[in-house]
Short mmCIF file of C-alpha atoms and ligand atoms in Angstrom, two decimals:
data_model
loop_
_atom_site.label_atom_id
_atom_site.label_comp_id
_atom_site.label_asym_id
_atom_site.label_seq_id
_atom_site.Cartn_x
_atom_site.Cartn_y
_atom_site.Cartn_z
CA MET A 1 19.87 11.17 26.69
CA ALA A 2 17.37 9.56 24.81
CA ARG A 3 17.44 9.70 21.20
CA LEU A 4 13.43 11.34 20.18
CA VAL A 5 11.38 11.71 16.13
CA MET A 6 9.14 14.37 17.10
CA LYS A 7 6.67 15.09 14.34
CA PHE A 8 4.18 17.90 13.46
CA GLY A 9 1.54 18.18 11.46
CA GLY A 10 -0.26 21.30 9.65
CA THR A 11 -2.73 22.59 12.04
CA SER A 12 1.17 22.88 14.04
CA VAL A 13 3.09 24.30 11.51
CA ALA A 14 -0.02 26.86 10.04
CA ASP A 15 2.57 29.71 10.49
CA ILE A 16 5.89 31.92 11.16
CA ASP A 17 4.41 31.88 14.97
CA ARG A 18 3.41 28.30 14.60
CA ILE A 19 7.07 27.39 13.92
CA ARG A 20 8.26 29.32 15.89
CA ASN A 21 5.92 27.55 19.12
CA VAL A 22 7.83 24.32 17.68
CA ALA A 23 11.43 25.19 17.37
CA ARG A 24 10.68 26.39 21.20
CA HIS A 25 9.63 22.87 21.83
CA VAL A 26 12.94 21.19 20.06
CA LYS A 27 15.20 23.35 21.84
CA ARG A 28 13.59 22.01 25.12
CA GLU A 29 14.60 18.93 23.93
CA VAL A 30 17.54 19.62 22.73
CA ASP A 31 18.36 21.61 25.36
CA ALA A 32 17.38 18.08 28.39
CA GLY A 33 20.54 16.63 26.47
CA HIS A 34 18.56 14.72 23.69
CA ASP A 35 19.37 13.75 19.07
CA VAL A 36 16.84 15.28 17.69
CA ALA A 37 14.91 14.46 14.63
CA VAL A 38 11.87 16.35 13.09
CA VAL A 39 9.26 15.98 11.01
CA VAL A 40 6.98 17.94 9.43
CA SER A 41 3.65 17.97 7.36
CA ALA A 42 2.51 21.03 4.96
CA MET A 43 1.01 24.05 6.28
CA SER A 44 -2.32 22.96 7.28
CA GLY A 45 -4.61 23.44 4.12
CA THR A 46 -1.68 23.87 1.83
CA THR A 47 -1.62 19.84 0.31
CA ASN A 48 -5.66 20.49 -0.23
CA GLN A 49 -4.72 23.84 -2.49
CA LEU A 50 -1.71 22.33 -3.84
CA VAL A 51 -4.26 19.04 -4.46
CA GLY A 52 -6.85 21.55 -6.08
CA TRP A 53 -4.23 22.82 -8.57
CA CYS A 54 -3.25 19.87 -9.82
CA GLU A 55 -7.37 19.27 -10.22
CA ALA A 56 -7.83 23.23 -11.66
CA ALA A 57 -5.30 22.60 -13.93
CA LEU A 58 -6.30 19.56 -16.50
CA LYS A 59 -9.06 21.08 -19.03
CA SER A 60 -9.52 17.93 -21.18
CA ARG A 61 -8.00 15.15 -19.80
CA GLN A 62 -9.88 13.36 -16.90
CA ILE A 63 -7.17 12.47 -14.83
CA PHE A 64 -3.83 13.81 -14.89
CA ASP A 65 -0.12 11.82 -14.68
CA ALA A 66 -0.08 10.51 -10.67
CA ARG A 67 4.43 11.36 -11.03
CA GLU A 68 3.34 15.12 -11.72
CA TYR A 69 0.52 15.27 -8.94
CA ASP A 70 3.37 14.10 -7.02
CA ALA A 71 6.28 16.49 -8.16
CA VAL A 72 3.28 20.01 -6.96
CA VAL A 73 1.92 18.08 -3.49
CA ALA A 74 5.41 17.13 -1.65
CA THR A 75 6.48 21.04 -1.79
CA GLY A 76 4.48 21.57 0.33
CA GLU A 77 6.76 19.52 2.78
CA GLN A 78 10.05 21.14 1.95
CA ILE A 79 8.02 24.67 2.96
CA THR A 80 8.26 23.33 6.31
CA SER A 81 11.38 21.87 7.03
CA GLY A 82 13.30 24.60 5.57
CA LEU A 83 11.37 27.39 7.35
CA LEU A 84 11.82 25.08 11.24
CA ALA A 85 15.85 25.07 9.52
CA ILE A 86 15.72 28.87 9.78
CA THR A 87 14.05 28.78 12.30
CA LEU A 88 16.42 26.33 14.47
CA GLN A 89 18.96 28.12 14.02
CA ASP A 90 18.11 31.49 14.57
CA MET A 91 17.27 30.08 17.72
CA ASP A 92 21.15 29.01 17.50
CA ILE A 93 20.72 25.43 17.67
CA ASN A 94 22.12 23.26 14.69
CA ALA A 95 20.01 21.66 11.94
CA ARG A 96 19.74 21.26 8.56
CA SER A 97 17.09 20.17 6.75
CA TRP A 98 16.53 17.23 4.58
CA GLN A 99 13.49 16.57 1.35
CA GLY A 100 12.99 12.36 0.68
CA TRP A 101 15.24 12.27 -2.13
CA GLN A 102 18.19 13.80 0.33
CA LEU A 103 18.00 10.87 2.93
CA PRO A 104 17.02 8.94 0.87
CA ILE A 105 13.90 7.93 1.89
CA LEU A 106 13.30 5.07 -0.72
CA THR A 107 8.97 4.19 -1.98
CA SER A 108 7.74 2.49 -4.45
CA ASP A 109 6.09 3.33 -7.33
CA ALA A 110 2.79 3.98 -6.06
CA HIS A 111 2.46 7.44 -6.88
CA ALA A 112 0.51 9.69 -4.22
CA SER A 113 0.61 6.02 -2.19
CA ALA A 114 3.52 4.91 -2.33
CA ARG A 115 5.15 2.61 0.37
CA ILE A 116 8.55 3.65 2.68
CA LEU A 117 10.76 0.64 1.46
CA ASP A 118 13.99 1.40 2.51
CA ILE A 119 15.13 4.57 5.04
CA ASN A 120 18.65 5.91 5.09
CA GLY A 121 19.62 7.30 8.54
CA GLU A 122 23.22 6.87 9.11
CA GLU A 123 23.70 10.41 7.95
CA ILE A 124 20.75 11.97 10.70
CA VAL A 125 23.19 9.49 13.18
CA LYS A 126 26.54 10.66 12.20
CA ARG A 127 25.64 13.76 12.36
CA PHE A 128 24.43 13.91 16.47
CA ARG A 129 27.08 11.96 16.48
CA GLU A 130 29.69 15.14 15.82
CA ARG A 131 28.01 18.00 15.45
CA ASN A 132 25.43 17.42 17.17
CA GLU A 133 22.47 18.43 14.74
CA VAL A 134 18.68 18.29 14.47
CA ALA A 135 17.45 17.34 11.69
CA VAL A 136 14.78 18.44 9.59
CA ILE A 137 12.65 16.15 7.24
CA ALA A 138 9.49 17.03 5.51
CA GLY A 139 7.26 14.25 5.51
CA PHE A 140 4.89 12.69 3.20
CA GLN A 141 7.03 12.37 0.07
CA GLY A 142 9.87 9.62 -0.60
CA LEU A 143 11.41 9.17 -3.71
CA HIS A 144 11.56 6.18 -6.61
CA LYS A 145 15.04 4.58 -6.52
CA GLU A 146 14.84 3.22 -10.46
CA THR A 147 12.80 5.95 -11.29
CA GLY A 148 14.56 9.09 -9.21
CA ARG A 149 11.13 10.28 -8.97
CA ILE A 150 9.75 12.18 -5.98
CA THR A 151 6.61 9.38 -4.22
CA THR A 152 4.35 10.87 -2.76
CA LEU A 153 3.46 8.21 0.77
CA GLY A 154 -0.94 9.08 -0.06
CA ARG A 155 -2.98 11.99 2.85
CA GLY A 156 -1.55 12.24 5.79
CA GLY A 157 1.01 10.71 5.25
CA SER A 158 3.68 12.56 7.33
CA ASP A 159 2.53 10.30 9.89
CA THR A 160 4.21 6.92 8.61
CA SER A 161 7.27 9.85 7.80
CA ALA A 162 7.49 9.68 11.05
CA VAL A 163 7.01 5.95 12.38
CA ALA A 164 9.33 4.79 9.73
CA ILE A 165 12.03 6.93 11.01
CA ALA A 166 12.14 6.56 14.25
CA ALA A 167 12.20 2.54 13.35
CA ALA A 168 15.32 3.86 10.78
CA ILE A 169 17.94 5.86 13.25
CA LYS A 170 16.28 3.00 16.67
CA ALA A 171 14.33 5.83 18.24
CA ASP A 172 13.75 5.51 21.39
CA ARG A 173 10.36 7.26 20.79
CA CYS A 174 8.31 8.47 18.00
CA ASP A 175 6.02 11.83 19.35
CA ILE A 176 3.19 13.20 17.19
CA TYR A 177 2.38 16.26 18.37
CA THR A 178 -0.42 17.23 17.02
CA ASP A 179 -3.73 19.83 18.02
CA VAL A 180 -5.61 16.89 20.40
CA ASP A 181 -4.09 15.90 23.40
CA GLY A 182 -3.43 12.05 22.94
CA VAL A 183 -6.17 9.70 22.38
CA TYR A 184 -10.26 9.33 23.96
CA THR A 185 -11.94 6.14 24.63
CA THR A 186 -14.38 7.83 21.91
CA ASP A 187 -14.56 11.21 21.15
CA PRO A 188 -15.23 13.76 23.23
CA ARG A 189 -17.89 15.56 21.46
CA VAL A 190 -19.65 13.14 21.47
CA VAL A 191 -19.21 12.22 24.88
CA PRO A 192 -17.48 14.71 26.46
CA ARG A 193 -17.09 11.92 29.64
CA ALA A 194 -14.78 10.54 27.06
CA ARG A 195 -11.20 9.66 29.31
CA ARG A 196 -7.59 10.35 27.45
CA LEU A 197 -6.09 7.04 27.39
CA GLU A 198 -2.68 6.16 29.34
CA LYS A 199 -1.68 3.65 26.71
CA ILE A 200 -3.19 1.74 24.10
CA ALA A 201 -2.04 -1.01 22.71
CA PHE A 202 -1.48 -1.36 18.97
CA GLU A 203 -3.64 -3.70 17.96
CA GLU A 204 -6.24 -1.38 19.66
CA MET A 205 -4.65 1.68 18.27
CA LEU A 206 -4.75 0.47 14.52
CA GLU A 207 -8.78 -0.96 15.02
CA LEU A 208 -9.53 2.68 16.23
CA ALA A 209 -7.41 3.93 13.61
CA SER A 210 -8.96 2.08 10.80
CA LEU A 211 -12.91 1.74 12.44
CA GLY A 212 -13.06 5.40 12.45
CA ALA A 213 -10.90 8.17 15.11
CA LYS A 214 -8.80 10.15 13.18
CA VAL A 215 -5.86 11.05 15.46
CA MET A 216 -2.72 8.67 13.48
CA GLN A 217 -3.65 7.23 9.64
CA VAL A 218 -3.24 3.88 9.81
CA ARG A 219 -0.19 2.65 7.44
CA SER A 220 2.47 4.32 10.99
CA VAL A 221 0.23 2.51 13.14
CA GLU A 222 0.79 -0.68 11.08
CA LEU A 223 4.23 0.24 10.65
CA GLY A 224 5.11 1.16 14.64
CA MET A 225 2.97 -2.48 14.98
CA VAL A 226 5.74 -4.09 12.45
CA HIS A 227 8.90 -2.46 14.14
CA ARG A 228 8.08 -2.02 18.04
CA VAL A 229 7.84 1.86 17.95
CA ARG A 230 6.63 3.22 20.99
CA ILE A 231 4.32 6.59 20.00
CA PHE A 232 3.50 9.43 22.12
CA VAL A 233 0.60 11.47 20.99
CA ARG A 234 0.75 14.67 22.93
CA SER A 235 -0.34 18.60 22.07
CA SER A 236 2.04 20.96 19.85
CA PHE A 237 -0.46 23.56 21.76
CA ASP A 238 1.50 23.23 24.80
CA ARG A 239 3.57 26.15 26.11
CA PRO A 240 6.24 24.55 25.64
CA GLU A 241 8.43 26.36 28.56
CA ASP A 242 6.22 24.10 30.80
CA ILE A 243 6.81 21.00 29.59
CA ASP A 244 9.70 19.10 32.00
CA PRO A 245 11.42 17.68 29.08
CA HIS A 246 12.25 14.65 31.71
CA GLY A 247 8.93 14.14 33.19
CA THR A 248 5.71 12.35 31.68
CA PRO A 249 3.35 14.99 30.01
CA PRO A 250 0.12 14.48 29.17
CA GLY A 251 -0.29 12.45 26.14
CA THR A 252 -1.73 8.60 24.93
CA LEU A 253 1.26 6.14 24.36
CA ILE A 254 0.96 3.50 21.83
CA CYS A 255 3.14 0.78 22.74
CA ASP A 256 3.48 -2.93 22.82
CA GLU A 257 0.30 -4.81 24.98
CA ASP A 258 3.06 -5.79 27.32
CA GLU A 259 3.87 -2.88 28.16
CA ILE A 260 0.32 -1.52 29.80
CA MET A 261 -0.53 -2.76 33.29
CA GLU A 262 -4.20 -2.63 33.46
CA GLN A 263 -5.78 -4.35 30.55
CA GLN A 264 -9.81 -3.58 30.93
CA THR A 265 -11.54 -5.26 29.23
CA VAL A 266 -12.70 -2.59 26.52
CA THR A 267 -10.30 0.38 25.77
CA GLY A 268 -11.97 2.90 22.88
CA ILE A 269 -14.97 2.58 20.92
CA ALA A 270 -15.38 4.09 17.88
CA PHE A 271 -17.86 5.05 15.84
CA SER A 272 -18.89 5.94 11.44
CA ARG A 273 -22.16 7.49 9.91
CA ASP A 274 -20.07 6.54 6.79
CA GLU A 275 -21.99 3.27 6.10
CA ALA A 276 -24.92 1.76 3.84
CA GLN A 277 -25.94 -0.76 3.97
CA ILE A 278 -27.55 -2.97 0.85
CA SER A 279 -29.54 -6.64 1.30
CA VAL A 280 -29.35 -8.85 -1.52
CA ARG A 281 -33.02 -10.94 -0.94
CA GLN A 282 -34.49 -14.46 -1.54
CA VAL A 283 -30.39 -15.76 -3.06
CA ASP A 284 -30.74 -19.45 -4.32
CA ASP A 285 -28.30 -20.99 -1.22
CA LYS A 286 -25.83 -22.55 -3.29
CA PRO A 287 -21.86 -22.26 -3.78
CA GLY A 288 -21.10 -19.18 -6.27
CA VAL A 289 -23.44 -17.02 -5.11
CA ALA A 290 -21.06 -14.50 -2.88
CA ALA A 291 -18.83 -14.40 -5.27
CA ALA A 292 -21.33 -13.60 -8.31
CA ILE A 293 -22.05 -10.97 -5.47
CA PHE A 294 -18.93 -10.01 -4.51
CA ILE A 295 -16.06 -10.40 -7.80
CA PRO A 296 -17.94 -7.40 -9.39
CA LEU A 297 -18.03 -5.21 -5.93
CA ALA A 298 -14.33 -6.09 -5.85
CA ASP A 299 -13.36 -5.48 -9.12
CA ALA A 300 -14.80 -2.25 -9.32
CA ASN A 301 -12.53 -1.24 -6.03
CA ILE A 302 -15.74 -1.24 -3.42
CA ASN A 303 -14.20 -2.31 -0.32
CA VAL A 304 -16.86 -3.94 1.62
CA ASP A 305 -17.57 -4.34 4.51
CA MET A 306 -19.69 -6.14 7.45
CA ILE A 307 -20.86 -9.77 5.81
CA VAL A 308 -23.84 -11.32 7.26
CA GLN A 309 -26.29 -14.37 5.51
CA ASN A 310 -28.64 -15.73 7.33
CA VAL A 311 -29.03 -19.89 7.15
CA SER A 312 -31.77 -20.63 4.77
CA ALA A 313 -34.54 -22.23 6.61
CA ASP A 314 -36.00 -24.63 3.88
CA GLY A 315 -32.35 -24.59 2.12
CA LYS A 316 -33.45 -22.73 -0.50
CA THR A 317 -33.44 -19.93 -0.69
CA THR A 318 -31.28 -17.31 1.85
CA ASP A 319 -30.91 -13.22 2.13
CA LEU A 320 -27.46 -11.73 2.15
CA THR A 321 -26.74 -8.38 3.61
CA PHE A 322 -23.49 -6.12 3.72
CA THR A 323 -21.86 -2.53 3.99
CA VAL A 324 -19.72 -0.70 1.50
CA PRO A 325 -18.88 2.75 1.93
CA ALA A 326 -21.11 5.54 1.79
CA ALA A 327 -19.51 6.93 -0.86
CA ASP A 328 -19.40 3.84 -2.97
CA TYR A 329 -23.07 3.35 -2.18
CA GLN A 330 -24.68 4.28 -5.89
CA ARG A 331 -21.95 2.45 -7.15
CA ALA A 332 -21.80 -1.04 -5.17
CA LEU A 333 -26.23 -0.21 -6.35
CA ASP A 334 -25.43 -0.32 -9.34
CA VAL A 335 -22.52 -3.55 -9.95
CA VAL A 336 -24.95 -6.02 -8.29
CA THR A 337 -28.15 -4.62 -10.52
CA LYS A 338 -25.85 -5.65 -13.16
CA ALA A 339 -25.30 -8.61 -11.36
CA LYS A 340 -28.40 -8.99 -11.67
CA PRO A 341 -28.44 -12.32 -13.44
CA ALA A 342 -25.16 -14.05 -12.70
CA ILE A 343 -26.53 -13.36 -9.10
CA GLY A 344 -30.08 -14.64 -9.43
CA TYR A 345 -32.33 -12.14 -6.26
CA LYS A 346 -35.63 -11.41 -5.63
CA ARG A 347 -35.61 -7.79 -4.64
CA LEU A 348 -32.18 -5.23 -3.26
CA ASP A 349 -32.96 -3.72 -0.39
CA SER A 350 -30.76 -0.41 0.70
CA ALA A 351 -29.69 1.72 3.45
CA THR A 352 -28.18 5.22 4.18
CA ASP A 353 -29.02 5.94 6.71
CA VAL A 354 -27.27 3.43 9.15
CA ALA A 355 -24.22 3.60 11.68
CA LYS A 356 -21.94 1.57 12.30
CA ILE A 357 -20.68 1.44 15.75
CA SER A 358 -17.58 -0.65 17.09
CA VAL A 359 -16.40 -1.11 20.59
CA ILE A 360 -12.34 -2.90 20.80
CA GLY A 361 -9.79 -3.71 23.28
CA ILE A 362 -7.83 -6.42 23.78
CA GLY A 363 -9.13 -7.86 27.45
CA MET A 364 -12.09 -9.47 24.61
CA ARG A 365 -9.10 -12.52 24.34
CA SER A 366 -9.95 -13.34 27.46
CA HIS A 367 -13.49 -12.51 28.89
CA ALA A 368 -16.93 -14.36 27.57
CA GLY A 369 -19.78 -12.79 26.78
CA VAL A 370 -18.86 -8.95 26.50
CA ALA A 371 -20.15 -8.18 23.90
CA ALA A 372 -24.32 -9.87 24.78
CA GLN A 373 -23.49 -7.38 27.80
CA ALA A 374 -23.83 -4.03 24.51
CA PHE A 375 -26.72 -7.05 23.60
CA ARG A 376 -28.91 -5.98 26.14
CA ALA A 377 -27.87 -2.99 27.44
CA LEU A 378 -29.05 -1.34 23.52
CA SER A 379 -32.44 -3.52 23.97
CA GLU A 380 -33.04 -1.53 26.83
CA ARG A 381 -32.48 1.36 25.41
CA ALA A 382 -34.67 0.46 21.86
CA VAL A 383 -32.00 0.44 20.08
CA ASN A 384 -32.40 -1.88 17.05
CA ILE A 385 -28.79 -4.17 15.39
CA ARG A 386 -28.92 -4.98 11.36
CA ALA A 387 -26.49 -7.05 11.82
CA ILE A 388 -23.71 -7.27 13.86
CA THR A 389 -19.69 -8.67 12.96
CA THR A 390 -16.98 -9.81 14.95
CA SER A 391 -13.27 -10.55 15.30
CA GLU A 392 -10.75 -11.31 18.48
CA ILE A 393 -10.27 -8.01 19.69
CA LYS A 394 -13.33 -6.03 18.15
CA PHE A 395 -17.13 -6.53 17.60
CA SER A 396 -19.11 -4.12 15.12
CA LEU A 397 -22.98 -3.46 15.75
CA LEU A 398 -24.92 -1.69 12.29
CA ILE A 399 -27.52 0.28 13.77
CA ASP A 400 -30.43 3.45 12.32
CA ALA A 401 -27.58 6.33 12.24
CA ALA A 402 -30.06 8.57 14.05
CA PHE A 403 -29.65 6.54 17.94
CA THR A 404 -25.61 6.25 17.25
CA GLU A 405 -24.55 9.29 19.77
CA LEU A 406 -27.25 7.11 21.91
CA ALA A 407 -25.71 3.75 21.38
CA VAL A 408 -21.94 5.85 21.68
CA ARG A 409 -23.07 6.53 25.68
CA THR A 410 -24.62 3.82 26.34
CA LEU A 411 -21.13 1.31 25.72
CA HIS A 412 -19.61 3.70 27.20
CA SER A 413 -21.05 3.39 29.95
CA LEU A 414 -21.59 0.29 30.16
CA TYR A 415 -17.59 -0.58 29.85
CA ASP A 416 -17.03 1.54 32.76
CA LEU A 417 -14.80 4.11 30.25
CA ASP A 418 -16.89 7.46 31.68
CA GLN A 419 -14.12 10.37 33.13
CA ALA A 420 -14.78 9.43 36.77
CA SER A 421 -16.35 12.58 37.52
CA ALA A 422 -17.40 15.55 34.55
N1 LIG B 501 0.48 17.02 3.95
C1 LIG B 501 0.21 16.26 3.91
C2 LIG B 501 -2.01 15.86 3.65
O1 LIG B 501 -2.26 16.73 4.27
C3 LIG B 501 0.85 15.05 5.29
C4 LIG B 501 0.06 15.26 6.09
O2 LIG B 501 0.27 15.65 6.07
O3 LIG B 501 0.42 14.02 6.76
O4 LIG B 501 -1.98 15.22 3.28
MG1 MG B 502 -2.38 14.95 9.56
#
């Protein structure tokens, strides 16, 4: 017997039929004797509609009161948690819904992007024991204790709810049921020979999620890593009755690296076209110049990613290149232009048709020359590299966006990630 958290995303609870399908997944695990806490998202599209209504309600003000935004957007999950409890009861399964404020799930007061501080899982566990009752918990929402107001965790936040609840009730596993059957070596739409990973280490998943893979909210992976919650990403569209609750279904386990026996050097490749490059030409090579560029950008809340600075040849001037999210490109240009007197540069060059390719694997810690192989393979295909950054378990390359697919496919084969036969 195990204790499980089962999390279902918006597409899995999109209508009453699908909610019944979810209930059959839950029934399978309950019948197998497991304790189950379910975490649900809102029906797909619902949260977008709620956000849209908040925006439409404003006529003269620029921004709304985030406390009221949370009061509105938290309702999507209230609906699905109640509906799933009704459906489970209809199938003669003992079930009760829980809103964030009822457990409670205590959060910070950062409305619309609150952080979970503490979860009281006692009542749920007591009911597992005494009544064999399934807990159906509304994801995405919590309670700020001092003000007593409802908070939400940021878009995609029900993944984080699920992992936090798994940690609170000491679940053996947190199953994330979604519309894909696991985590792939790269996006299968770009590389048809992408493989589903059996296992991936927390650190690697964190990089993949941060660098563009959209399987899970980044914060949920962070939380799983801190609390060592084993997370299993699997499909909710398999027929519930076809799955053996004691077997190993298709999916990807996100776990501690010690649990991974055959560690490959490279585990996955992420890419993002939402990047823009700015090069500040001929700045003085002296202390304070980087600060003059990056402090105003930070003040404007612009997230700078790659930074490359040359060592100047003459000791006088140098070039400094960095990337920002494409959405912030124009703002970043404005900020740098405004700071020109303080920075003192000759010229600004920029490009928006760039892409960042990232190669990830904890095996890189103990293998030399992994990036060098990529440089050679890409040069053989005449792909020019604009900027490079590296860390212990990944390296990222900035290239022309037009070469994204070619580069990803080339590197995917290079590191033996292709499926044996496609
Ligand atoms: N319903 C929320 C959203 O759409 C939370 C979630 O689904 O994870 O962002
Ligand atoms: Mg989601």
